[in-house]
Amino acid sequence: MMEKPSTRDRIVVAGRRAMLEQGYEGTGIGPLLASVAVPKGSFYHFFASKEDFAAAVLKAYAEQYRQQRLELFTDASLSPLARIERHLVQVEHDSAAEAAVPGCLYGVLAQAAPGLGEELRAQLHGAFATWEQDLAALIAQAQQEGEVEGGLDPAETAAHLIDLYEGAVIRARAGDGPAAFARFRKFARATLQRGAGASRD
């Protein structure tokens, strides 16, 4: 029998969806708590401030998606390039499935970064850095297999793909929908494989 989520967990889950849909600044604590029938006093029992709350939401989000990445990135049944491509499809699916509009919590918080405290900004930077490192390691594996252009710098390429993905999310939210992600995947594949065929010969 599954345990019921704790009050804290319910608030975090509701906050995640609210921030994805409305942004950090647009997420009001009152309406958020009302949506899960939790009194305001309970919120301040668990979280010292809205930023403290956002840090908890980000931590849960980052941990979930890191675990998802590691499971995929170590799947030996797929080639390294196939794992990269599966990852790009997966992040697109997750962006569309989590809320009423496509979104990425990293991007949402990055847009609010100038007004955030130093600790939350550092946490966000760390989340991006971990994603970049995981992806760079997989790109390097794909290079060793001759599937990805050997002249690419794995860390720079991973950072570039993440930047492109975050841009695709913005365009999808602005009305392009799935077409924005399709362009992203097409460009990503072309970038990764440019010259790779020649390097295998």
mmCIF file of N, CA, C and O in Angstrom, residues 4-16 32-33 36-39 41-61 63 123:
data_model
loop_
_atom_site.group_PDB
_atom_site.id
_atom_site.type_symbol
_atom_site.label_atom_id
_atom_site.label_comp_id
_atom_site.label_asym_id
_atom_site.label_seq_id
_atom_site.Cartn_x
_atom_site.Cartn_y
_atom_site.Cartn_z
ATOM 1 N N LYS A 4 0.616 7.929 1.747
ATOM 2 C CA LYS A 4 0.145 9.224 1.278
ATOM 3 C C LYS A 4 1.298 10.214 1.356
ATOM 4 O O LYS A 4 2.101 10.167 2.294
ATOM 5 N N PRO A 5 1.402 11.119 0.372
ATOM 6 C CA PRO A 5 2.467 12.117 0.442
ATOM 7 C C PRO A 5 2.276 13.015 1.658
ATOM 8 O O PRO A 5 1.151 13.316 2.058
ATOM 9 N N SER A 6 3.386 13.423 2.249
ATOM 10 C CA SER A 6 3.320 14.311 3.404
ATOM 11 C C SER A 6 2.819 15.684 2.976
ATOM 12 O O SER A 6 2.792 16.013 1.782
ATOM 13 N N THR A 7 2.419 16.486 3.950
ATOM 14 C CA THR A 7 1.965 17.843 3.640
ATOM 15 C C THR A 7 3.066 18.615 2.932
ATOM 16 O O THR A 7 2.813 19.339 1.955
ATOM 17 N N ARG A 8 4.302 18.469 3.401
ATOM 18 C CA ARG A 8 5.424 19.168 2.772
ATOM 19 C C ARG A 8 5.567 18.743 1.317
ATOM 20 O O ARG A 8 5.753 19.590 0.425
ATOM 21 N N ASP A 9 5.481 17.451 1.065
ATOM 22 C CA ASP A 9 5.620 16.950 -0.298
ATOM 23 C C ASP A 9 4.491 17.459 -1.190
ATOM 24 O O ASP A 9 4.720 17.782 -2.368
ATOM 25 N N ARG A 10 3.305 17.533 -0.659
ATOM 26 C CA ARG A 10 2.168 18.043 -1.439
ATOM 27 C C ARG A 10 2.395 19.501 -1.826
ATOM 28 O O ARG A 10 2.094 19.912 -2.955
ATOM 29 N N ILE A 11 2.932 20.268 -0.903
ATOM 30 C CA ILE A 11 3.208 21.684 -1.202
ATOM 31 C C ILE A 11 4.289 21.794 -2.269
ATOM 32 O O ILE A 11 4.195 22.609 -3.197
ATOM 33 N N VAL A 12 5.328 20.969 -2.155
ATOM 34 C CA VAL A 12 6.423 21.009 -3.127
ATOM 35 C C VAL A 12 5.933 20.635 -4.523
ATOM 36 O O VAL A 12 6.259 21.297 -5.511
ATOM 37 N N VAL A 13 5.130 19.587 -4.628
ATOM 38 C CA VAL A 13 4.596 19.159 -5.921
ATOM 39 C C VAL A 13 3.720 20.256 -6.526
ATOM 40 O O VAL A 13 3.823 20.566 -7.718
ATOM 41 N N ALA A 14 2.861 20.851 -5.701
ATOM 42 C CA ALA A 14 1.995 21.928 -6.192
ATOM 43 C C ALA A 14 2.829 23.136 -6.611
ATOM 44 O O ALA A 14 2.537 23.798 -7.609
ATOM 45 N N GLY A 15 3.879 23.415 -5.851
ATOM 46 C CA GLY A 15 4.743 24.542 -6.184
ATOM 47 C C GLY A 15 5.483 24.340 -7.487
ATOM 48 O O GLY A 15 5.676 25.272 -8.270
ATOM 49 N N ARG A 16 5.891 23.138 -7.718
ATOM 50 C CA ARG A 16 6.592 22.806 -8.964
ATOM 51 C C ARG A 16 5.707 23.097 -10.171
ATOM 52 O O ARG A 16 6.138 23.754 -11.132
ATOM 53 N N LEU A 32 -1.531 28.943 -4.094
ATOM 54 C CA LEU A 32 -0.877 27.637 -4.133
ATOM 55 C C LEU A 32 -1.355 26.756 -2.991
ATOM 56 O O LEU A 32 -1.732 25.590 -3.195
ATOM 57 N N LEU A 33 -1.366 27.289 -1.783
ATOM 58 C CA LEU A 33 -1.789 26.510 -0.618
ATOM 59 C C LEU A 33 -3.272 26.172 -0.692
ATOM 60 O O LEU A 33 -3.686 25.081 -0.301
ATOM 61 N N VAL A 36 -4.132 23.009 -2.603
ATOM 62 C CA VAL A 36 -3.896 21.717 -1.961
ATOM 63 C C VAL A 36 -4.489 21.672 -0.552
ATOM 64 O O VAL A 36 -4.193 20.773 0.228
ATOM 65 N N ALA A 37 -5.351 22.656 -0.246
ATOM 66 C CA ALA A 37 -6.063 22.701 1.040
ATOM 67 C C ALA A 37 -5.112 22.626 2.231
ATOM 68 O O ALA A 37 -5.319 21.843 3.157
ATOM 69 N N VAL A 38 -4.076 23.472 2.184
ATOM 70 C CA VAL A 38 -3.106 23.533 3.279
ATOM 71 C C VAL A 38 -3.125 24.944 3.862
ATOM 72 O O VAL A 38 -3.027 25.917 3.116
ATOM 73 N N PRO A 39 -3.256 25.090 5.170
ATOM 74 C CA PRO A 39 -3.276 26.431 5.779
ATOM 75 C C PRO A 39 -1.916 27.104 5.679
ATOM 76 O O PRO A 39 -0.869 26.449 5.644
ATOM 77 N N GLY A 41 -0.178 28.688 7.777
ATOM 78 C CA GLY A 41 0.724 28.418 8.885
ATOM 79 C C GLY A 41 1.568 27.185 8.655
ATOM 80 O O GLY A 41 2.727 27.111 9.092
ATOM 81 N N SER A 42 1.016 26.208 7.959
ATOM 82 C CA SER A 42 1.761 24.990 7.670
ATOM 83 C C SER A 42 2.920 25.270 6.724
ATOM 84 O O SER A 42 3.994 24.672 6.836
ATOM 85 N N PHE A 43 2.707 26.183 5.796
ATOM 86 C CA PHE A 43 3.779 26.532 4.854
ATOM 87 C C PHE A 43 5.003 27.034 5.616
ATOM 88 O O PHE A 43 6.127 26.579 5.382
ATOM 89 N N TYR A 44 4.775 27.974 6.545
ATOM 90 C CA TYR A 44 5.903 28.560 7.265
ATOM 91 C C TYR A 44 6.452 27.632 8.349
ATOM 92 O O TYR A 44 7.517 27.901 8.904
ATOM 93 N N HIS A 45 5.756 26.544 8.596
ATOM 94 C CA HIS A 45 6.322 25.511 9.449
ATOM 95 C C HIS A 45 7.427 24.755 8.707
ATOM 96 O O HIS A 45 8.439 24.352 9.302
ATOM 97 N N PHE A 46 7.242 24.596 7.385
ATOM 98 C CA PHE A 46 8.195 23.837 6.579
ATOM 99 C C PHE A 46 9.236 24.715 5.888
ATOM 100 O O PHE A 46 10.364 24.274 5.655
ATOM 101 N N PHE A 47 8.853 25.939 5.528
ATOM 102 C CA PHE A 47 9.727 26.797 4.722
ATOM 103 C C PHE A 47 9.848 28.182 5.352
ATOM 104 O O PHE A 47 8.847 28.786 5.726
ATOM 105 N N ALA A 48 11.065 28.684 5.413
ATOM 106 C CA ALA A 48 11.301 29.983 6.044
ATOM 107 C C ALA A 48 10.857 31.136 5.161
ATOM 108 O O ALA A 48 10.540 32.223 5.660
ATOM 109 N N SER A 49 10.827 30.927 3.862
ATOM 110 C CA SER A 49 10.509 31.999 2.920
ATOM 111 C C SER A 49 10.136 31.387 1.579
ATOM 112 O O SER A 49 10.268 30.165 1.372
ATOM 113 N N LYS A 50 9.730 32.232 0.649
ATOM 114 C CA LYS A 50 9.419 31.746 -0.696
ATOM 115 C C LYS A 50 10.682 31.203 -1.368
ATOM 116 O O LYS A 50 10.631 30.197 -2.086
ATOM 117 N N GLU A 51 11.817 31.847 -1.133
ATOM 118 C CA GLU A 51 13.069 31.358 -1.720
ATOM 119 C C GLU A 51 13.461 30.001 -1.146
ATOM 120 O O GLU A 51 13.947 29.131 -1.864
ATOM 121 N N ASP A 52 13.262 29.838 0.143
ATOM 122 C CA ASP A 52 13.542 28.549 0.773
ATOM 123 C C ASP A 52 12.654 27.473 0.162
ATOM 124 O O ASP A 52 13.101 26.341 -0.101
ATOM 125 N N PHE A 53 11.422 27.825 -0.083
ATOM 126 C CA PHE A 53 10.479 26.918 -0.739
ATOM 127 C C PHE A 53 10.942 26.589 -2.153
ATOM 128 O O PHE A 53 10.984 25.418 -2.565
ATOM 129 N N ALA A 54 11.354 27.610 -2.915
ATOM 130 C CA ALA A 54 11.829 27.389 -4.286
ATOM 131 C C ALA A 54 13.054 26.486 -4.293
ATOM 132 O O ALA A 54 13.216 25.653 -5.186
ATOM 133 N N ALA A 55 13.905 26.633 -3.281
ATOM 134 C CA ALA A 55 15.098 25.779 -3.188
ATOM 135 C C ALA A 55 14.697 24.321 -2.989
ATOM 136 O O ALA A 55 15.307 23.410 -3.567
ATOM 137 N N ALA A 56 13.661 24.073 -2.188
ATOM 138 C CA ALA A 56 13.183 22.701 -1.967
ATOM 139 C C ALA A 56 12.573 22.126 -3.241
ATOM 140 O O ALA A 56 12.777 20.953 -3.573
ATOM 141 N N VAL A 57 11.827 22.965 -3.959
ATOM 142 C CA VAL A 57 11.227 22.527 -5.223
ATOM 143 C C VAL A 57 12.326 22.186 -6.224
ATOM 144 O O VAL A 57 12.283 21.150 -6.899
ATOM 145 N N LEU A 58 13.322 23.050 -6.320
ATOM 146 C CA LEU A 58 14.422 22.827 -7.254
ATOM 147 C C LEU A 58 15.202 21.566 -6.896
ATOM 148 O O LEU A 58 15.582 20.787 -7.777
ATOM 149 N N LYS A 59 15.447 21.352 -5.620
ATOM 150 C CA LYS A 59 16.192 20.164 -5.177
ATOM 151 C C LYS A 59 15.475 18.880 -5.603
ATOM 152 O O LYS A 59 16.086 17.956 -6.149
ATOM 153 N N ALA A 60 14.165 18.828 -5.350
ATOM 154 C CA ALA A 60 13.394 17.639 -5.722
ATOM 155 C C ALA A 60 13.388 17.440 -7.232
ATOM 156 O O ALA A 60 13.520 16.314 -7.735
ATOM 157 N N TYR A 61 13.230 18.518 -7.961
ATOM 158 C CA TYR A 61 13.198 18.474 -9.432
ATOM 159 C C TYR A 61 14.532 17.980 -9.980
ATOM 160 O O TYR A 61 14.583 17.079 -10.827
ATOM 161 N N GLU A 63 16.932 16.295 -8.449
ATOM 162 C CA GLU A 63 17.218 14.906 -8.064
ATOM 163 C C GLU A 63 16.439 13.925 -8.931
ATOM 164 O O GLU A 63 16.979 12.892 -9.358
ATOM 165 N N GLN A 123 22.549 27.247 -6.243
ATOM 166 C CA GLN A 123 21.915 25.936 -6.381
ATOM 167 C C GLN A 123 21.484 25.711 -7.829
ATOM 168 O O GLN A 123 21.656 24.615 -8.382
#
